[in-house]
Coordinates of C-alpha atoms and ligand atoms in Angstrom, one line a residue:
X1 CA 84.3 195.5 105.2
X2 CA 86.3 196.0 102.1
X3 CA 88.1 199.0 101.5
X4 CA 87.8 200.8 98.2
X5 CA 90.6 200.7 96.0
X6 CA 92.7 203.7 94.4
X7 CA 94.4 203.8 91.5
X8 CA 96.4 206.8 90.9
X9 CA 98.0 208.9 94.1
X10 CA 96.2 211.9 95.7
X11 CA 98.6 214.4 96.6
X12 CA 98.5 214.5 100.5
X13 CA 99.9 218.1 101.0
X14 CA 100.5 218.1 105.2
X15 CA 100.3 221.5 107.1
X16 CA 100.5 223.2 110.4
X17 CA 99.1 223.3 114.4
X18 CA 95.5 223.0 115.1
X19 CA 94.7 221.7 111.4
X20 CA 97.6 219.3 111.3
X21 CA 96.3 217.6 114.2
X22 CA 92.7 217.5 112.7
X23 CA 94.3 216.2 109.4
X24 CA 95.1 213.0 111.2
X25 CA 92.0 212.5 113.2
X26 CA 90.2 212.8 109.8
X27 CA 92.6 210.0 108.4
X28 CA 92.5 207.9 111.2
X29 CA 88.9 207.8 111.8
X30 CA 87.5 208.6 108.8
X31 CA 89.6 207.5 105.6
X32 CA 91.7 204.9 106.4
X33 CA 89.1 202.7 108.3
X34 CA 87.1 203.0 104.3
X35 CA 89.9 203.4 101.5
X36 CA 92.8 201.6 100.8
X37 CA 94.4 205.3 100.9
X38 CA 96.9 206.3 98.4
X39 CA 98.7 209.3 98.5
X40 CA 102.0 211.1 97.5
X41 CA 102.8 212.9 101.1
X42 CA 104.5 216.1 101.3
X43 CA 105.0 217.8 104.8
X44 CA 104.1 221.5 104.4
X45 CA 104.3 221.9 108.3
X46 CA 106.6 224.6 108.5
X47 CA 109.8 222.9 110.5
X48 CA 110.2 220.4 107.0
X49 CA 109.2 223.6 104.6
X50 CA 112.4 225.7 106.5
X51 CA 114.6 222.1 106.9
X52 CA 114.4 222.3 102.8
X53 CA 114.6 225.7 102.3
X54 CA 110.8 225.9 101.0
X55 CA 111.8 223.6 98.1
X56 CA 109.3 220.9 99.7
X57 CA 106.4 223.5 98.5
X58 CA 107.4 223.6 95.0
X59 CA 107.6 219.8 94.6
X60 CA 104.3 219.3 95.9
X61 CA 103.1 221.8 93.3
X62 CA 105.2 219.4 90.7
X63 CA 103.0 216.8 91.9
X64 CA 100.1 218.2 91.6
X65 CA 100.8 219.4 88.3
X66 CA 101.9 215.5 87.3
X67 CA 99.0 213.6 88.9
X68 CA 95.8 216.4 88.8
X69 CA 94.7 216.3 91.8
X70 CA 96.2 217.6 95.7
X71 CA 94.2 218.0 98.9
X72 CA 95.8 220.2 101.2
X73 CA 96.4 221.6 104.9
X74 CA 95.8 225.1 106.0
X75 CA 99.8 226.1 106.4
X76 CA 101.4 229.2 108.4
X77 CA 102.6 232.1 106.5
X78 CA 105.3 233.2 108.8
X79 CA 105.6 236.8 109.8
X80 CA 108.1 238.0 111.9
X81 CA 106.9 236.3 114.7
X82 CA 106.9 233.1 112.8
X83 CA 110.5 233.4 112.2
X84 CA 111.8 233.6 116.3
X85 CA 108.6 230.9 116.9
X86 CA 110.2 228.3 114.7
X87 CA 113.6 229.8 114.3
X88 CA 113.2 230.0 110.8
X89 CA 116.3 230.7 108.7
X90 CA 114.1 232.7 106.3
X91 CA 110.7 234.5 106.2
X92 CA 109.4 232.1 103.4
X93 CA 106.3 233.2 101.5
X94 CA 103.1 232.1 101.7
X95 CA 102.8 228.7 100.4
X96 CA 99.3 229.7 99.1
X97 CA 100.9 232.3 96.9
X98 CA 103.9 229.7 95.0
X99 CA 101.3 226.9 94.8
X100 CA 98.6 229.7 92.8
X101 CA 101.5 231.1 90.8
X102 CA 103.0 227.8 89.8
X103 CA 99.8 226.0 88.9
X104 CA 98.5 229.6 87.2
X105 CA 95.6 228.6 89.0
X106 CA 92.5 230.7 90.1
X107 CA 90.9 230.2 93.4
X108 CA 87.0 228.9 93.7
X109 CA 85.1 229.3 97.0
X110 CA 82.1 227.7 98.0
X111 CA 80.3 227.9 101.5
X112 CA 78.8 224.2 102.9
X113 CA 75.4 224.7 103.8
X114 CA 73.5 222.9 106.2
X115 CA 70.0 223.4 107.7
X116 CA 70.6 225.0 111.4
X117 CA 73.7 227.1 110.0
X118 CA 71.5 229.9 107.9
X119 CA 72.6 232.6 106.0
X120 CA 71.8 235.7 106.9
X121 CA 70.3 236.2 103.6
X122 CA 66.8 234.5 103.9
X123 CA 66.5 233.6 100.0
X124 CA 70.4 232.0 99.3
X125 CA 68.9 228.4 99.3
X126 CA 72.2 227.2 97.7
X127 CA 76.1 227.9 97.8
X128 CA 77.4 230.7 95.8
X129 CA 80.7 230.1 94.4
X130 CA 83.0 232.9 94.4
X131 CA 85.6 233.5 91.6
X132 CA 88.4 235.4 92.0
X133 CA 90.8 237.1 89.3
X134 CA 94.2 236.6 91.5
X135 CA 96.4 238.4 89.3
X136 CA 97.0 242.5 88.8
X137 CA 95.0 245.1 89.3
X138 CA 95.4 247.6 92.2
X139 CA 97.7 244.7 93.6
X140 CA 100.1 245.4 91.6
X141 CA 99.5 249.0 91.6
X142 CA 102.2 251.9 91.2
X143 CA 100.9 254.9 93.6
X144 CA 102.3 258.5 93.8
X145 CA 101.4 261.0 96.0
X146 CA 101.0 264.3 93.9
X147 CA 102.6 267.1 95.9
X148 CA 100.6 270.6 94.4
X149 CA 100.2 271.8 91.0
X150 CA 101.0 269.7 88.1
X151 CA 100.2 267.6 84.9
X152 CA 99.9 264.0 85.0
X153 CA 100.0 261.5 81.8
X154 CA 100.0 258.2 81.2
X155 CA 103.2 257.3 79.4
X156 CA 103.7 253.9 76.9
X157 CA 107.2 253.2 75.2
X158 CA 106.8 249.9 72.7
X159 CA 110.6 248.7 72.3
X160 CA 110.5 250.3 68.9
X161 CA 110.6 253.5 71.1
X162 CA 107.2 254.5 69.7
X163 CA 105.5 256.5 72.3
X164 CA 101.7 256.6 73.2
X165 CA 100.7 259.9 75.8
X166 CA 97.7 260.7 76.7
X167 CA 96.6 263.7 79.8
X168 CA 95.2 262.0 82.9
X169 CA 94.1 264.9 84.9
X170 CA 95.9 268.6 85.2
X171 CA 96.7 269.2 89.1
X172 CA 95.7 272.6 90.8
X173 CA 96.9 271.0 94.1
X174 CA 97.8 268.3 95.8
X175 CA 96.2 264.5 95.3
X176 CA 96.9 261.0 94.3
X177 CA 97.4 258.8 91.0
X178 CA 97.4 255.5 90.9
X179 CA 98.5 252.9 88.0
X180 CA 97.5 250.0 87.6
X181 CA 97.2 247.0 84.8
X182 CA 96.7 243.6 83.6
X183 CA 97.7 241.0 80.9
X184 CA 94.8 239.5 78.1
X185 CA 96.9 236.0 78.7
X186 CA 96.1 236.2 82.3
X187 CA 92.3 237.1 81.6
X188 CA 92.3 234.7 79.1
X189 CA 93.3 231.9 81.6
X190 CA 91.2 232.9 84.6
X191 CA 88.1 232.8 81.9
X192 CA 88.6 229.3 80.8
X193 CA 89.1 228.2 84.9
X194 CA 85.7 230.0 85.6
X195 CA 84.1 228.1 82.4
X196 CA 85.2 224.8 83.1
X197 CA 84.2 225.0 86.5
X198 CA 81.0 226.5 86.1
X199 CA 80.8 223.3 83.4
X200 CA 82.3 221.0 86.2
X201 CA 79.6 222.2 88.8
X202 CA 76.8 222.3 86.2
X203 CA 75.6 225.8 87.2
X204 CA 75.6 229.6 85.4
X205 CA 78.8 231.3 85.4
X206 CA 77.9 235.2 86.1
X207 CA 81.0 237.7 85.6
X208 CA 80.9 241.5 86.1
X209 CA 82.8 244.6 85.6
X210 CA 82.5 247.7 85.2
X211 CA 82.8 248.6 81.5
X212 CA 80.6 251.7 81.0
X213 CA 83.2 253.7 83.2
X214 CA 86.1 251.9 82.4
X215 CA 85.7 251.5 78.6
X216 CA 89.4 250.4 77.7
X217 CA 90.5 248.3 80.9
X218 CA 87.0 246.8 81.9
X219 CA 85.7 246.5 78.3
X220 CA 89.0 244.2 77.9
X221 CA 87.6 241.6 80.6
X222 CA 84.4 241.8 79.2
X223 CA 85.8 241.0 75.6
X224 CA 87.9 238.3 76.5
X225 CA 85.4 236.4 78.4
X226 CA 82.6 236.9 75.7
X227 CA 85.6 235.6 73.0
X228 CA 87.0 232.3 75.6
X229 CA 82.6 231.5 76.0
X230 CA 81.8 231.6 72.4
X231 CA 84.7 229.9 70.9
X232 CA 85.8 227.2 73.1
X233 CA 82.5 226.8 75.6
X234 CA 78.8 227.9 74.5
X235 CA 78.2 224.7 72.9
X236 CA 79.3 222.6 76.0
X237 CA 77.0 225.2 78.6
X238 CA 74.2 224.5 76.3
X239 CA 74.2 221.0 76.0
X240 CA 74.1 220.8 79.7
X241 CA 71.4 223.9 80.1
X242 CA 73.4 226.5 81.6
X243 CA 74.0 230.1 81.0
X244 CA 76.9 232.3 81.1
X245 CA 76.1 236.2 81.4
X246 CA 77.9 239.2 81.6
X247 CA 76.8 242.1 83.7
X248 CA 77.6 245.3 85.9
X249 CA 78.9 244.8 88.6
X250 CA 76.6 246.9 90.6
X251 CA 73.7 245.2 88.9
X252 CA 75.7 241.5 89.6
X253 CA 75.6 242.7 93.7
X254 CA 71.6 244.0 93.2
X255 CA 71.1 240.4 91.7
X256 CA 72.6 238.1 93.9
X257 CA 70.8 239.4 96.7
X258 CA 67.4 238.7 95.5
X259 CA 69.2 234.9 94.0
X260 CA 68.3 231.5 95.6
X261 CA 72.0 230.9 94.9
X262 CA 73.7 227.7 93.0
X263 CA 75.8 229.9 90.8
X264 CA 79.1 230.5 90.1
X265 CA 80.4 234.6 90.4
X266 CA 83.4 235.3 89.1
X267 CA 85.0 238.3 90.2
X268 CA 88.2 240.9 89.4
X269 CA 90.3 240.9 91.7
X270 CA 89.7 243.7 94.0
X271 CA 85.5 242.8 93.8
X272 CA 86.8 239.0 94.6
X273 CA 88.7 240.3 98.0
X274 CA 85.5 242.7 99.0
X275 CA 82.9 239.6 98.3
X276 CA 84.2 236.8 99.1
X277 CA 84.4 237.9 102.7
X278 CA 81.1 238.9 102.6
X279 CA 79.8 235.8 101.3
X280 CA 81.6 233.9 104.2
X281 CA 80.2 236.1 106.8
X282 CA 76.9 235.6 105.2
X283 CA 76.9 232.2 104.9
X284 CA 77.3 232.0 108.6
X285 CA 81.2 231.1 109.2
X286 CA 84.8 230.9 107.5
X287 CA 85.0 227.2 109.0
X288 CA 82.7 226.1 106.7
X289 CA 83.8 227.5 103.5
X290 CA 85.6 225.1 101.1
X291 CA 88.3 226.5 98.2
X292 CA 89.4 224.6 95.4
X293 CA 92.7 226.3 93.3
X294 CA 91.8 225.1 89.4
X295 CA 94.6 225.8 86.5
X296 CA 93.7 226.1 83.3
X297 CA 94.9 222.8 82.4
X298 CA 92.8 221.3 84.6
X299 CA 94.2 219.9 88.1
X300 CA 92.6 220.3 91.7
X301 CA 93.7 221.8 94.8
X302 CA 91.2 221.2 97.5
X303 CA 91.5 223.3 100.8
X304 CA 89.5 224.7 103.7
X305 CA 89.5 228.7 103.4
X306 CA 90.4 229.3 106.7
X307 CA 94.1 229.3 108.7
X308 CA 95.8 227.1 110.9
X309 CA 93.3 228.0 113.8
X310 CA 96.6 229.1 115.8
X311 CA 94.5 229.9 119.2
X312 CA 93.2 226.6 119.4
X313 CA 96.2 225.0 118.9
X314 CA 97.8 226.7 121.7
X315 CA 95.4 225.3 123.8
X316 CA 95.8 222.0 122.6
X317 CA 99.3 222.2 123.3
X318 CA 98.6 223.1 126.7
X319 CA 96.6 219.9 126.8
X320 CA 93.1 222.0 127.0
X321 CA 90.4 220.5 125.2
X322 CA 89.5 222.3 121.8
X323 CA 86.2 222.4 119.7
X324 CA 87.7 222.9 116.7
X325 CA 85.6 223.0 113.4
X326 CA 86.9 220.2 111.0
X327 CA 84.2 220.5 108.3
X328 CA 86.3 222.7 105.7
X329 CA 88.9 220.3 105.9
X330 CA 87.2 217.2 105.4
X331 CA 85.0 218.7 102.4
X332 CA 88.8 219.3 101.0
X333 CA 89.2 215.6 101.1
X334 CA 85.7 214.8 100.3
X335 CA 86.4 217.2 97.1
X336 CA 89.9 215.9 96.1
X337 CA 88.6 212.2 96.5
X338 CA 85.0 212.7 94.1
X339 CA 87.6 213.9 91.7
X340 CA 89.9 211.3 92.0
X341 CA 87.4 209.2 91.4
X342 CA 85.8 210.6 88.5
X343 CA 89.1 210.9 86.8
X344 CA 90.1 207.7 87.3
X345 CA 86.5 206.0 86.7
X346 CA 86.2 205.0 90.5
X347 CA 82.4 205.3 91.4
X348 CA 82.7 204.2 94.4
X349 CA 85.0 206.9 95.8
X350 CA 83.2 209.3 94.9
X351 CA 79.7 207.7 96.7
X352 CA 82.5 207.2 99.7
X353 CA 82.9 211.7 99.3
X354 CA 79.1 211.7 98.9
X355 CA 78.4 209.4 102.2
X356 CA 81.0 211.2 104.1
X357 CA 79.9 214.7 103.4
X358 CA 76.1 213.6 104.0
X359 CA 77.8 212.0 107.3
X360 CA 79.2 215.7 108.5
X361 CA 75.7 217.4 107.5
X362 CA 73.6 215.3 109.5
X363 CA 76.1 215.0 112.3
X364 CA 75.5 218.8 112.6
X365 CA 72.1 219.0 111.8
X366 CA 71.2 216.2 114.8
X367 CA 72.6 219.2 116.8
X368 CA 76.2 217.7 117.3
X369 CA 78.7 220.3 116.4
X370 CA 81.3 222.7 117.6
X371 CA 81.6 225.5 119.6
X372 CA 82.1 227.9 116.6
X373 CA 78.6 226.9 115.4
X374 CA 76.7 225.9 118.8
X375 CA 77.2 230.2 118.8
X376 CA 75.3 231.0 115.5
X377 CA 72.9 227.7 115.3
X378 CA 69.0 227.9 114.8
X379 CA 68.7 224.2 116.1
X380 CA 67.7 224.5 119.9
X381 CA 69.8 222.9 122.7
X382 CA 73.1 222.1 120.5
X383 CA 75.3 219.5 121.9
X384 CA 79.0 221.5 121.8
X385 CA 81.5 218.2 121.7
X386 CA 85.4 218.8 121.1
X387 CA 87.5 218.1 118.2
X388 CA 87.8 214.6 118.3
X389 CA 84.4 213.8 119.6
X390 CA 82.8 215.7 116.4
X391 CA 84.9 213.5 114.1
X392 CA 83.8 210.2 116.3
X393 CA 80.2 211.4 116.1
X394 CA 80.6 211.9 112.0
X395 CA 82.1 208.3 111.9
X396 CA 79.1 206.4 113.5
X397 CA 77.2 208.9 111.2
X398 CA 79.1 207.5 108.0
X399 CA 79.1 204.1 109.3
X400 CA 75.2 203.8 109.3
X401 CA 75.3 205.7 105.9
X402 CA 77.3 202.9 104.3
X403 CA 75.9 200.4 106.1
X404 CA 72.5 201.4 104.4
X405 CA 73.7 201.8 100.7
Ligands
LIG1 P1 92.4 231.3 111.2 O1 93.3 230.1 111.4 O2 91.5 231.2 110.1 O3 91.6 231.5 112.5 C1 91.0 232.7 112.9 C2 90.0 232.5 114.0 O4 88.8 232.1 113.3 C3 90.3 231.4 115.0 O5 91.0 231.9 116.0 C4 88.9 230.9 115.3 O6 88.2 231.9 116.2 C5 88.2 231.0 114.0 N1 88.3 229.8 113.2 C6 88.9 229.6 112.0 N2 88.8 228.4 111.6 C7 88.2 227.7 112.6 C8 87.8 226.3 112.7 N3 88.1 225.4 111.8 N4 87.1 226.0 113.9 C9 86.8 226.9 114.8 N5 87.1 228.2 114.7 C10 87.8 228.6 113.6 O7 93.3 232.6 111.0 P2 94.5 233.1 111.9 O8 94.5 232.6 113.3 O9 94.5 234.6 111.6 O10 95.8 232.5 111.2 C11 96.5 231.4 111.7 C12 97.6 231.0 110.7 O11 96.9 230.5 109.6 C13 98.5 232.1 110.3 O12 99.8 231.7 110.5 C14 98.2 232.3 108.8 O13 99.4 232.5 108.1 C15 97.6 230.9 108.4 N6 96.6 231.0 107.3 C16 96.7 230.0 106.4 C17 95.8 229.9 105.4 C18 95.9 228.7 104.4 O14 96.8 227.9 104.5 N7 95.0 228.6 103.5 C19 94.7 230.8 105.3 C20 94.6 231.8 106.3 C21 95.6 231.9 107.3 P3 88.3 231.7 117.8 O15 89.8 231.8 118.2 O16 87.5 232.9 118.3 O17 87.7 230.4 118.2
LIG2 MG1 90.6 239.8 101.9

């Protein structure tokens, strides 16, 4: 069989234990045997990210940034523990965090769903997309612990020395302030990477705050992203029949529940955190949540949502068999590759993500699958395989997929 050409590099962003060593089953058996595979490679894995003294992690951003488009590998974000594990000579930060602050990106997570795997809510037909605002907030918050009686004010000094005071609260004993804030250019930005992927996905785009208690701060959200829709996008979401509306947030929760799904919810920060672990659990398991990191300017980082699956790689080290769930990593190449493709005007990649994400579906809903979702499956006598036996079973799956097209 022909392999399918490529034209312009993915970038191939490598990681660590149990989800490096799925990342080349997945190439083995399921790219390379299909594609004539071209990537840029950079090793994540956290011996090459200390050996470079975490430089390796801002090139790969570089690249991504210069070619659109990176798939990558859930990496460690060492702790102390990390640091005597691999003898690190630092405690580098989370890779996550310099790839999301150098591409300016905002994160976009969407649960697979497959028949057998049901969400707890009977009426979500389709995936919800969450959005999350990854910037500010009560992340960045200043807190101080009031000791007894007191005024508090919030203070503002422009650099003309012009001050702005206003009373917060007059203390009669002890509490708490907090201080938070966040910028219109960073607002601005997240907007336009929850428009455009709404756009890219074809579904609404929901967003919701809270403005009718938090008239200044709130109301600025809502402004910006009412401004950002009608000027740059409410022709584009009309010629393709979708909506964009703004709501409470409490309202936004009310309706989701009673949704069939297929929309995209973006999210403040702090709501982001709350719901996007709720939608996971939901949805029936982290392993099969997908994340894509978007920048305003329009590149692609595709990623499973969960970690390195640490546990399991100790076993596998031990030379224990694992059943390791590979299906949030493969839809990160199944995503990274459609895109590819339809940047590059490559049909036939993108029918190659299609047949390979139909493979993993079917694989699991003939009752193959493993042991994370033989635990929580409607589909009677599942057959539990282990890691590599999953993949094998996907690849005869794929092969009588293409076979057939
Ligand atoms: P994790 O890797 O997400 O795994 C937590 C637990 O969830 C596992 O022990 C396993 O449960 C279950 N699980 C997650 N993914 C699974 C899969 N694909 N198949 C089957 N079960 C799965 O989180 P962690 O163990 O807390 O973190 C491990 C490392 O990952 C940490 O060093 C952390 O820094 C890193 N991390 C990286 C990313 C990223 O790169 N995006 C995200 C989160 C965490 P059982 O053990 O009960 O089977
Ligand atoms: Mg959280």
């Amino acid at each position: 069989m022909e392999r399918i050409n490529m034209t312009t590099p993915l970038v191939e962003i490598d990681g660590d234990e149990m989800t490096r060593v799925l990342w080349k089953m997945i190439k083995e058996e399921l790219l390379l045997p299909f594609i004539d595979l071209k990537t840029e490679y950079y090793d994540l894995g956290l011996p090459y990210r200390d050996q470079t003294g975490d430089k390796v992690t801002a090139e790969a951003a570089e690249a991504i940034r210069k070619y659109g488009v990176g798939v990558k590998c859930a990496t460690i974000t060492p702790n102390a523990a990390r640091v005597t594990e691999y003898g690190l000579k630092e405690m580098y930060k989370s890779p996550n965090g310099t790839l999301r602050a150098m591409l300016d990106g905002t994160v976009f997570r969407t649960p697979i769903i497959v028949n057998g795997i049901e969400p707890c809510v009977r009426n979500w037909k389709k995936p919800i997309t969450i959005a999350r605002h990854a910037y500010g907030d009560v992340y960045k918050n200043t807190e101080f612990r009031v000791p007894g009686k007191g005024t508090a004010k919030l203070v503002f000094t422009d650099d003309d020395g012009n001050v702005s005071e206003q009373e917060i609260f007059r203390f009669e004993g002890p509490g708490v302030l907090q201080g938070t804030y966040n910028l219109d250019s960073s607002i601005r930005s997240f907007a336009r990477a929850c428009f455009s992927y709404a756009l890219s996905l074809n579904q609404d785009l929901w967003f919701a705050a809270k403005d009718t208690i938090s008239k200044v701060y709130d109301r600025d959200f809502k402004e910006i992203f009412e401004e950002v829709y009608e000027k740059e996008y409410r022709e584009q979401f009309e010629k393709a029949g979708i909506q964009f509306f703004y709501t409470l947030i409490d309202d936004a929760v009310a309706r989701i529940m009673k949704s069939e799904g297929g929309i995209v919810w973006a999210c403040k920060n702090y709501d982001g955190d709350v719901f996007s672990d709720m939608l996971s659990s939901a949805f029936g398991s982290l392993a099969m949540m997908t994340s894509v990191l978007v920048s305003p300017d329009g590149c692609y980082e595709y990623e499973a949502a969960h970690g390195t699956v640490q546990r399991h790689y100790y076993k596998y080290q031990r030379g224990e068999e694992t059943s390791t769930n590979s299906v949030a990593t493969i839809f990160a190449w199944t995503g990274a590759l459609r895109k590819r493709g339809e940047l590059d005007g490559i049909a036939e990649l993108s029918e190659f993500a299609d047949s390979l994400e139909r493979a993993t579906i079917n694989t699991i809903e003939s009752g193959v699958m493993t042991g994370d979702l033989a635990l929580i499956t409607t589909i009677p006598n599942p057959r539990k395989v282990n890691s590599l036996d999953f993949i094998r079973a996907i690849r005869a799956k794929l092969e009588e997929e293409i076979g057939r097209n």
